Amino acid sequence: MAKSPAILGVHLLDQTLGKVRVGTLTRDGDGAVAFVVAETFLRDPSRPILSLAWFDPDNDEGTRNRLARRGDKIGLHGTLPPWFSGLLPEGALRDLVLNEMGPGDHDEFDVLARLGGDLPGAILVVPRNSGASVGRADHH
């Protein structure tokens, strides 16, 4: 079944910097999902740490390379890239969320969009057109 293309803005809530734009999650009509790190976040050496998997404590170039690498930032058929999938509830809690969302062919992207304001790790995921793209690293 075809999915509705959608774009979600990904932000990190930092105690010092406030809301920092990290990038976008995009779903195409086939359900393929890709996370693309914002260029401003990528180039900012004082960026907050999004994930230790994408952080190189020895040098910033290593961190930039990990953030820019696409292989671990792609999901197919409505699944999220693994790091984002790990933010979602599992089991009975996920079933509760899906039930609350009502009938339909909801995938992980839909669940993330639904729960985007209440995720672990100070992550905020919101529809791209919601005006949530304010903050220090948001200039395009």
Coordinates of C-alpha atoms in Angstrom, one line a residue:
M1 CA 0.0 0.0 0.0
A2 CA 1.4 3.4 -0.9
K3 CA 2.3 5.8 1.9
S4 CA 1.8 9.5 2.1
P5 CA 5.1 11.3 1.6
A6 CA 6.0 13.3 4.7
I7 CA 8.9 15.2 6.2
L8 CA 9.6 15.5 9.9
G9 CA 12.0 17.9 11.5
V10 CA 14.4 16.4 14.0
H11 CA 15.6 18.6 16.9
L12 CA 17.7 18.1 20.0
L13 CA 16.7 20.0 23.1
D14 CA 19.9 21.3 24.7
Q15 CA 19.9 22.9 28.2
T16 CA 22.3 25.6 27.0
L17 CA 21.5 26.1 23.4
G18 CA 17.7 25.4 23.5
K19 CA 16.2 23.7 20.4
V20 CA 18.8 22.8 17.9
R21 CA 17.8 21.6 14.4
V22 CA 19.6 18.3 13.7
G23 CA 18.0 17.3 10.3
T24 CA 15.0 15.8 8.6
L25 CA 13.4 12.4 8.3
T26 CA 11.7 11.9 5.0
R27 CA 9.3 9.2 3.9
D28 CA 8.6 8.7 0.2
G29 CA 5.5 7.1 -1.4
D30 CA 7.0 3.6 -1.2
G31 CA 7.6 3.9 2.5
A32 CA 11.3 4.4 2.3
V33 CA 12.6 6.6 5.2
A34 CA 15.8 8.5 5.2
F35 CA 17.4 10.7 7.9
V36 CA 19.5 13.6 6.5
V37 CA 21.6 15.6 8.9
A38 CA 21.3 19.4 8.5
E39 CA 24.4 21.0 7.0
T40 CA 24.4 23.6 9.8
F41 CA 24.5 20.9 12.4
L42 CA 27.1 18.9 10.6
R43 CA 29.5 21.9 10.3
D44 CA 29.0 23.2 13.8
P45 CA 32.0 21.9 16.0
S46 CA 30.1 22.9 19.1
R47 CA 27.0 20.8 18.2
P48 CA 25.5 18.8 21.1
I49 CA 25.9 15.0 20.9
L50 CA 22.9 13.4 19.2
S51 CA 24.1 9.8 19.6
L52 CA 27.3 8.2 20.8
A53 CA 27.1 6.0 17.7
W54 CA 27.6 9.1 15.6
F55 CA 30.2 10.7 17.8
D56 CA 34.0 10.4 17.6
P57 CA 35.5 11.6 20.8
D58 CA 38.9 11.9 19.2
N59 CA 38.1 14.4 16.5
D60 CA 35.3 16.4 14.9
E61 CA 36.0 15.2 11.4
G62 CA 35.3 11.7 12.5
T63 CA 32.0 12.9 14.0
R64 CA 31.1 14.7 10.8
N65 CA 31.9 11.6 8.8
R66 CA 29.7 9.4 11.0
L67 CA 26.8 11.9 10.9
A68 CA 27.1 12.3 7.1
R69 CA 27.3 8.5 6.4
R70 CA 23.9 7.4 4.9
G71 CA 24.0 3.6 5.4
D72 CA 22.7 3.6 9.0
K73 CA 20.2 6.4 8.4
I74 CA 17.8 4.6 6.0
G75 CA 14.8 2.4 6.6
L76 CA 12.6 0.6 4.0
H77 CA 8.9 -0.3 3.9
G78 CA 7.9 2.2 6.6
T79 CA 10.6 1.2 9.1
L80 CA 12.7 3.9 10.6
P81 CA 16.5 3.9 10.5
P82 CA 17.6 1.8 13.5
W83 CA 18.5 4.7 15.8
F84 CA 15.1 6.2 15.5
S85 CA 13.3 2.9 15.7
G86 CA 15.0 2.5 19.1
L87 CA 13.2 5.6 20.4
L88 CA 9.8 4.0 20.0
P89 CA 7.9 2.0 22.6
E90 CA 7.5 -1.7 22.1
G91 CA 5.0 -4.4 23.0
A92 CA 1.8 -3.4 24.8
L93 CA 2.7 0.3 24.9
R94 CA 3.2 0.4 21.1
D95 CA -0.1 -1.5 20.7
L96 CA -1.8 1.2 22.9
V97 CA -0.4 4.0 20.8
L98 CA -1.5 2.2 17.5
N99 CA -5.0 1.7 19.0
E100 CA -5.2 5.4 20.0
M101 CA -4.2 6.3 16.4
G102 CA -7.3 4.5 15.1
P103 CA -7.7 2.3 12.0
G104 CA -5.2 2.5 9.2
D105 CA -2.0 1.1 8.0
H106 CA 0.3 2.9 10.5
D107 CA 4.0 2.2 10.2
E108 CA 7.0 3.2 12.5
F109 CA 7.2 6.6 10.8
D110 CA 3.6 7.3 11.7
V111 CA 4.2 6.3 15.3
L112 CA 7.2 8.5 15.5
A113 CA 5.3 11.4 14.1
R114 CA 2.6 10.8 16.7
L115 CA 5.0 10.5 19.7
G116 CA 7.5 13.1 18.4
G117 CA 7.0 15.5 21.3
D118 CA 7.5 12.9 24.0
L119 CA 10.6 10.9 23.0
P120 CA 13.5 9.8 25.2
G121 CA 16.9 11.5 25.0
A122 CA 15.7 15.1 24.6
I123 CA 14.7 14.4 20.9
L124 CA 11.9 16.4 19.4
V125 CA 10.4 15.2 16.1
V126 CA 7.7 17.4 14.5
P127 CA 6.1 17.8 11.1
R128 CA 8.4 20.0 9.0
N129 CA 5.8 22.7 8.5
S130 CA 4.9 23.1 12.2
G131 CA 7.1 26.1 12.8
A132 CA 9.3 24.1 15.2
S133 CA 12.4 24.9 13.2
V134 CA 13.6 27.7 15.4
G135 CA 16.8 27.8 17.2
R136 CA 20.5 28.3 16.9
A137 CA 21.3 25.8 14.1
D138 CA 18.3 26.5 12.0
H139 CA 19.5 29.0 9.4
H140 CA 19.5 27.4 6.0

